[in-house]
Amino acid sequence: MNDKRRRLTRLTVTAMLAAAALAMSFFERLLTAGLPLPPGVKPGFSNIAVLFACAAVGLPCALFIVVIKAGFAFLTAGATAGFLSLCGGLLSVLTMFALLKLKRERLTYAGISVCSAVAHNIGQLGAASLLAGSALYLSWLPVLLVSGAVFGAVTGVILNVVMPALTNVRFLR
Amino acid sequence: MKDKLQKIVRPADLIVVAAVLAVAAVLWAVLAHLTGTTAQIVCDGEVIATIDLSAVKEAYDVTLDNGVTVRVEPGAICFAASDCANLLCIHAGKLTRAGQSAACLPNKTLIRITGRDRRGPDALTG
């Protein structure tokens, strides 16, 4: 009974986090709609939900959210966007999982978030190169590295700030 | 107060950010160094046109079979028109330096400036 209940809780929390991730990416699109951001550069607020999922619930939960996000991108922006989202998301989750597994007394979520944002951008760039059948996307890499560092730090600091409040929520434990 | 700050950011986080920015700066510098002016138009993985941009005197448009229009200017190349939905290719703007590229993924079209160093290496170390 207890085990069943735990599984049910995990399912519910995963669904909630997936919904939160989608809501945050939608909100982000509204926020940046008028800004002349270069292609591929975006805040990545949904990374907050994914990193929280990976840290507090587990790797399957984070992977599930990434797949749902890619599915959402597929439905709203097309197959190309879905594929790019999936490649970036998977690489970013694997990066954060590896970093969380390592002893992380020194690194906070800010550092992990920067690494996963950079991994996300590299994954997308790699996928785009694959689709275009050309590896000459290298020139875009510096821009995406800087944007990953800046926005990854922002989302990571946000998670650092809200994490104490979230760990007080009983059913999340 | 210091304790609270420690939870928000720690030195290791800053080192990670600095490392990423340093790698970006080095990449940028290396790419900026490779100045060349030969542009390629690639469709579906095949190079369909190679243009020496330094020899271009007047701007002209090239319309490809898939409906994408590429504008060629003296020393620059860019997407001018496309029927794709997000128009990321056009927003990519003008390409002027070696290593730069822009792509229209829905139409599988890519323009790029190939790296060609004018005078060979600046320095060699042994």
Tab-separated table of C-alpha atoms in Angstrom:
chain	number	residue	atom	x	y	z
A	1	MET	CA	0.000	0.000	0.000
A	2	ASN	CA	2.743	2.350	1.002
A	3	ASP	CA	4.734	1.542	-2.124
A	4	LYS	CA	1.684	2.040	-4.308
A	5	ARG	CA	1.070	5.389	-2.713
A	6	ARG	CA	4.647	6.461	-3.250
A	7	ARG	CA	4.445	5.554	-6.913
A	8	LEU	CA	1.219	7.483	-7.256
A	9	THR	CA	2.820	10.506	-5.619
A	10	ARG	CA	5.778	10.283	-7.956
A	11	LEU	CA	3.488	10.092	-10.978
A	12	THR	CA	1.521	13.121	-9.813
A	13	VAL	CA	4.601	15.171	-9.049
A	14	THR	CA	6.115	14.279	-12.442
A	15	ALA	CA	2.942	15.352	-14.227
A	16	MET	CA	2.863	18.599	-12.237
A	17	LEU	CA	6.485	19.375	-13.018
A	18	ALA	CA	5.943	18.611	-16.713
A	19	ALA	CA	2.994	20.995	-16.736
A	20	ALA	CA	5.094	23.610	-14.931
A	21	ALA	CA	7.886	23.193	-17.493
A	22	LEU	CA	5.458	23.710	-20.383
A	23	ALA	CA	3.904	26.733	-18.670
A	24	MET	CA	7.340	28.239	-18.123
A	25	SER	CA	8.410	27.751	-21.733
A	26	PHE	CA	5.150	29.344	-22.857
A	27	PHE	CA	5.675	32.254	-20.449
A	28	GLU	CA	9.225	32.606	-21.750
A	29	ARG	CA	7.967	32.860	-25.317
A	30	LEU	CA	5.615	35.660	-24.257
A	31	LEU	CA	8.443	37.453	-22.439
A	32	THR	CA	10.913	37.292	-25.306
A	33	ALA	CA	8.433	37.712	-28.171
A	34	GLY	CA	9.340	41.360	-28.785
A	35	LEU	CA	13.047	41.082	-28.085
A	36	PRO	CA	15.536	40.790	-30.944
A	37	LEU	CA	17.259	37.730	-29.469
A	38	PRO	CA	19.503	35.804	-31.873
A	39	PRO	CA	18.214	32.342	-32.886
A	40	GLY	CA	18.773	29.676	-30.248
A	41	VAL	CA	19.187	32.227	-27.465
A	42	LYS	CA	16.459	31.964	-24.819
A	43	PRO	CA	16.207	32.058	-21.022
A	44	GLY	CA	15.246	28.387	-20.647
A	45	PHE	CA	13.099	28.827	-17.544
A	46	SER	CA	11.691	25.320	-17.926
A	47	ASN	CA	15.173	24.136	-17.022
A	48	ILE	CA	14.238	25.043	-13.430
A	49	ALA	CA	11.542	22.360	-13.418
A	50	VAL	CA	13.790	19.813	-15.146
A	51	LEU	CA	16.698	20.377	-12.756
A	52	PHE	CA	14.375	20.199	-9.762
A	53	ALA	CA	12.908	16.961	-11.115
A	54	CYS	CA	16.352	15.469	-11.642
A	55	ALA	CA	17.529	16.482	-8.177
A	56	ALA	CA	14.421	15.807	-6.080
A	57	VAL	CA	12.511	13.066	-7.914
A	58	GLY	CA	14.934	11.209	-10.141
A	59	LEU	CA	16.352	10.710	-13.609
A	60	PRO	CA	13.237	9.040	-15.141
A	61	CYS	CA	11.102	11.998	-14.069
A	62	ALA	CA	13.491	14.509	-15.663
A	63	LEU	CA	13.699	12.459	-18.872
A	64	PHE	CA	9.910	12.261	-18.998
A	65	ILE	CA	9.612	16.055	-18.743
A	66	VAL	CA	12.159	16.510	-21.528
A	67	VAL	CA	10.228	14.137	-23.807
A	68	ILE	CA	6.940	15.928	-23.020
A	69	LYS	CA	8.599	19.271	-23.778
A	70	ALA	CA	9.906	17.960	-27.095
A	71	GLY	CA	6.428	16.644	-27.887
A	72	PHE	CA	4.970	20.060	-27.127
A	73	ALA	CA	7.550	21.724	-29.390
A	74	PHE	CA	6.726	19.146	-32.077
A	75	LEU	CA	3.017	19.973	-31.882
A	76	THR	CA	3.349	23.759	-31.701
A	77	ALA	CA	6.450	24.477	-33.792
A	78	GLY	CA	6.999	21.464	-36.034
A	79	ALA	CA	9.140	18.366	-36.377
A	80	THR	CA	12.425	20.262	-36.634
A	81	ALA	CA	11.823	22.156	-33.404
A	82	GLY	CA	10.753	18.950	-31.667
A	83	PHE	CA	13.890	17.114	-32.728
A	84	LEU	CA	16.143	20.003	-31.658
A	85	SER	CA	14.346	20.249	-28.306
A	86	LEU	CA	14.715	16.503	-27.722
A	87	CYS	CA	18.435	16.396	-28.515
A	88	GLY	CA	19.189	19.456	-26.392
A	89	GLY	CA	16.990	18.277	-23.535
A	90	LEU	CA	18.419	14.752	-23.349
A	91	LEU	CA	22.020	15.961	-23.351
A	92	SER	CA	21.206	18.569	-20.703
A	93	VAL	CA	19.465	16.045	-18.405
A	94	LEU	CA	22.319	13.551	-18.701
A	95	THR	CA	24.777	16.334	-17.848
A	96	MET	CA	22.858	17.457	-14.765
A	97	PHE	CA	22.365	13.841	-13.663
A	98	ALA	CA	26.103	13.154	-13.907
A	99	LEU	CA	26.923	16.334	-11.978
A	100	LEU	CA	24.325	15.571	-9.295
A	101	LYS	CA	25.744	12.044	-8.941
A	102	LEU	CA	29.234	13.398	-8.421
A	103	LYS	CA	29.964	14.732	-5.004
A	104	ARG	CA	28.674	18.257	-5.173
A	105	GLU	CA	29.660	20.012	-2.004
A	106	ARG	CA	31.175	22.900	-3.924
A	107	LEU	CA	28.795	23.309	-6.839
A	108	THR	CA	25.291	24.648	-6.226
A	109	TYR	CA	22.381	24.373	-8.651
A	110	ALA	CA	23.739	27.514	-10.331
A	111	GLY	CA	26.869	25.755	-11.556
A	112	ILE	CA	24.954	22.614	-12.545
A	113	SER	CA	22.389	24.725	-14.366
A	114	VAL	CA	25.119	26.529	-16.343
A	115	CYS	CA	26.630	23.188	-17.397
A	116	SER	CA	23.264	21.742	-18.378
A	117	ALA	CA	22.294	24.891	-20.311
A	118	VAL	CA	25.572	24.718	-22.240
A	119	ALA	CA	24.986	21.000	-22.867
A	120	HIS	CA	21.466	21.805	-24.076
A	121	ASN	CA	22.788	24.348	-26.558
A	122	ILE	CA	25.539	22.028	-27.782
A	123	GLY	CA	22.956	19.268	-28.240
A	124	GLN	CA	20.713	21.546	-30.281
A	125	LEU	CA	23.608	22.797	-32.361
A	126	GLY	CA	24.717	19.222	-33.002
A	127	ALA	CA	21.183	18.236	-34.007
A	128	ALA	CA	20.899	21.248	-36.319
A	129	SER	CA	24.231	20.375	-37.946
A	130	LEU	CA	22.988	16.821	-38.411
A	131	LEU	CA	19.759	18.016	-40.048
A	132	ALA	CA	21.551	20.402	-42.390
A	133	GLY	CA	24.175	17.784	-43.190
A	134	SER	CA	26.941	20.214	-42.393
A	135	ALA	CA	29.171	20.856	-39.421
A	136	LEU	CA	29.738	24.521	-40.134
A	137	TYR	CA	27.569	25.710	-37.279
A	138	LEU	CA	30.704	26.139	-35.234
A	139	SER	CA	30.616	29.915	-35.644
A	140	TRP	CA	27.412	30.001	-33.623
A	141	LEU	CA	28.917	28.128	-30.695
A	142	PRO	CA	30.488	31.145	-28.899
A	143	VAL	CA	27.122	32.933	-28.878
A	144	LEU	CA	25.346	29.867	-27.492
A	145	LEU	CA	28.061	29.294	-24.887
A	146	VAL	CA	27.691	32.839	-23.569
A	147	SER	CA	23.896	32.634	-23.555
A	148	GLY	CA	24.075	29.265	-21.775
A	149	ALA	CA	26.398	30.680	-19.129
A	150	VAL	CA	24.269	33.777	-18.505
A	151	PHE	CA	20.787	32.254	-18.572
A	152	GLY	CA	21.944	29.012	-16.942
A	153	ALA	CA	23.275	31.058	-14.023
A	154	VAL	CA	19.989	32.995	-13.794
A	155	THR	CA	17.778	29.879	-13.709
A	156	GLY	CA	20.190	28.091	-11.367
A	157	VAL	CA	20.181	30.982	-8.896
A	158	ILE	CA	16.372	31.015	-9.035
A	159	LEU	CA	16.353	27.312	-8.121
A	160	ASN	CA	18.862	27.939	-5.320
A	161	VAL	CA	16.509	30.569	-3.921
A	162	VAL	CA	13.275	28.562	-4.157
A	163	MET	CA	14.750	25.163	-3.208
A	164	PRO	CA	14.450	25.649	0.599
A	165	ALA	CA	10.759	26.493	0.173
A	166	LEU	CA	10.162	23.512	-2.129
A	167	THR	CA	11.803	21.009	0.211
A	168	ASN	CA	9.318	22.107	2.888
A	169	VAL	CA	6.417	20.868	0.776
A	170	ARG	CA	5.505	17.561	2.379
A	171	PHE	CA	4.398	15.501	-0.615
A	172	LEU	CA	7.511	16.351	-2.601
A	173	ARG	CA	9.676	14.446	-0.158
B	1	MET	CA	24.124	36.711	5.875
B	2	LYS	CA	27.231	35.079	4.513
B	3	ASP	CA	25.637	31.710	5.111
B	4	LYS	CA	22.617	32.691	3.087
B	5	LEU	CA	24.779	33.942	0.229
B	6	GLN	CA	26.652	30.632	0.230
B	7	LYS	CA	23.431	28.850	-0.610
B	8	ILE	CA	22.777	31.098	-3.605
B	9	VAL	CA	26.179	30.977	-5.229
B	10	ARG	CA	29.530	29.457	-4.381
B	11	PRO	CA	33.021	30.042	-5.797
B	12	ALA	CA	32.860	26.827	-7.847
B	13	ASP	CA	29.767	28.135	-9.654
B	14	LEU	CA	31.597	31.294	-10.615
B	15	ILE	CA	34.541	29.242	-11.853
B	16	VAL	CA	32.199	27.235	-14.101
B	17	VAL	CA	30.706	30.433	-15.549
B	18	ALA	CA	34.156	31.951	-16.065
B	19	ALA	CA	35.413	28.778	-17.767
B	20	VAL	CA	32.483	28.728	-20.198
B	21	LEU	CA	32.954	32.411	-21.014
B	22	ALA	CA	36.689	31.863	-21.534
B	23	VAL	CA	36.071	28.992	-23.958
B	24	ALA	CA	33.554	31.160	-25.816
B	25	ALA	CA	36.047	34.030	-26.050
B	26	VAL	CA	38.828	31.773	-27.354
B	27	LEU	CA	36.493	30.206	-29.946
B	28	TRP	CA	35.332	33.640	-31.002
B	29	ALA	CA	38.876	34.922	-31.384
B	30	VAL	CA	39.927	31.867	-33.408
B	31	LEU	CA	36.929	32.164	-35.716
B	32	ALA	CA	37.351	35.902	-36.174
B	33	HIS	CA	40.908	35.238	-37.209
B	34	LEU	CA	39.955	33.115	-40.161
B	35	THR	CA	38.955	35.775	-42.604
B	36	GLY	CA	37.824	34.581	-45.981
B	37	THR	CA	35.250	35.654	-48.476
B	38	THR	CA	34.171	32.544	-50.337
B	39	ALA	CA	30.508	31.781	-49.792
B	40	GLN	CA	28.734	28.506	-50.407
B	41	ILE	CA	25.063	27.750	-50.849
B	42	VAL	CA	24.215	24.239	-49.700
B	43	CYS	CA	20.938	22.503	-50.458
B	44	ASP	CA	20.109	19.142	-48.879
B	45	GLY	CA	23.774	18.597	-47.989
B	46	GLU	CA	25.036	19.375	-51.503
B	47	VAL	CA	27.006	22.480	-52.435
B	48	ILE	CA	25.048	24.020	-55.299
B	49	ALA	CA	26.953	27.295	-55.621
B	50	THR	CA	30.301	28.715	-54.616
B	51	ILE	CA	30.677	32.473	-54.822
B	52	ASP	CA	33.775	34.608	-54.366
B	53	LEU	CA	32.271	37.495	-52.392
B	54	SER	CA	35.303	39.743	-52.830
B	55	ALA	CA	34.685	39.688	-56.598
B	56	VAL	CA	31.048	40.769	-56.254
B	57	LYS	CA	30.642	44.385	-57.387
B	58	GLU	CA	26.899	44.836	-57.151
B	59	ALA	CA	24.290	43.136	-54.984
B	60	TYR	CA	22.051	40.567	-56.659
B	61	ASP	CA	19.496	37.939	-55.632
B	62	VAL	CA	19.625	34.217	-56.316
B	63	THR	CA	16.330	32.324	-56.169
B	64	LEU	CA	16.761	28.603	-55.588
B	65	ASP	CA	14.500	25.813	-56.839
B	66	ASN	CA	12.911	25.456	-53.390
B	67	GLY	CA	11.751	29.074	-53.356
B	68	VAL	CA	14.427	30.426	-51.027
B	69	THR	CA	16.021	33.683	-52.131
B	70	VAL	CA	19.621	34.405	-51.210
B	71	ARG	CA	21.053	37.910	-51.543
B	72	VAL	CA	24.690	38.220	-52.555
B	73	GLU	CA	26.435	41.507	-51.789
B	74	PRO	CA	30.048	42.695	-51.985
B	75	GLY	CA	31.678	40.853	-49.070
B	76	ALA	CA	28.423	39.547	-47.608
B	77	ILE	CA	25.683	36.998	-48.149
B	78	CYS	CA	22.301	36.545	-46.464
B	79	PHE	CA	18.862	35.003	-46.791
B	80	ALA	CA	16.462	37.489	-48.367
B	81	ALA	CA	13.209	35.550	-48.594
B	82	SER	CA	11.860	32.177	-47.581
B	83	ASP	CA	8.474	30.540	-47.186
B	84	CYS	CA	9.334	28.939	-43.846
B	85	ALA	CA	7.314	29.741	-40.728
B	86	ASN	CA	9.852	31.064	-38.247
B	87	LEU	CA	12.166	32.955	-40.668
B	88	LEU	CA	15.182	32.226	-38.464
B	89	CYS	CA	17.298	32.130	-41.642
B	90	ILE	CA	16.484	35.759	-42.441
B	91	HIS	CA	16.891	36.891	-38.855
B	92	ALA	CA	20.393	35.389	-38.896
B	93	GLY	CA	21.384	38.480	-40.885
B	94	LYS	CA	24.384	39.088	-43.106
B	95	LEU	CA	27.349	36.761	-43.063
B	96	THR	CA	30.684	38.455	-43.563
B	97	ARG	CA	33.348	36.367	-41.829
B	98	ALA	CA	34.793	32.919	-42.426
B	99	GLY	CA	33.086	30.241	-40.391
B	100	GLN	CA	29.761	32.055	-40.257
B	101	SER	CA	26.699	30.257	-41.495
B	102	ALA	CA	22.945	30.615	-41.590
B	103	ALA	CA	20.411	27.942	-42.305
B	104	CYS	CA	16.804	27.494	-43.273
B	105	LEU	CA	16.129	24.069	-41.795
B	106	PRO	CA	12.572	23.668	-43.138
B	107	ASN	CA	13.952	24.126	-46.673
B	108	LYS	CA	17.189	22.243	-45.925
B	109	THR	CA	19.195	25.191	-47.189
B	110	LEU	CA	22.406	26.522	-45.730
B	111	ILE	CA	24.648	29.427	-46.622
B	112	ARG	CA	28.115	29.709	-45.219
B	113	ILE	CA	31.410	31.455	-45.642
B	114	THR	CA	34.187	28.931	-45.873
B	115	GLY	CA	37.358	29.428	-43.877
B	116	ARG	CA	40.262	30.390	-46.084
B	117	ASP	CA	43.251	31.955	-44.459
B	118	ARG	CA	44.791	34.608	-46.624
B	119	ARG	CA	48.429	34.217	-45.734
B	120	GLY	CA	48.831	31.006	-43.831
B	121	PRO	CA	49.648	30.829	-40.139
B	122	ASP	CA	50.637	33.915	-38.159
B	123	ALA	CA	52.958	32.008	-35.895
B	124	LEU	CA	54.275	28.534	-35.303
B	125	THR	CA	55.570	27.060	-32.087
B	126	GLY	CA	57.636	23.931	-31.824
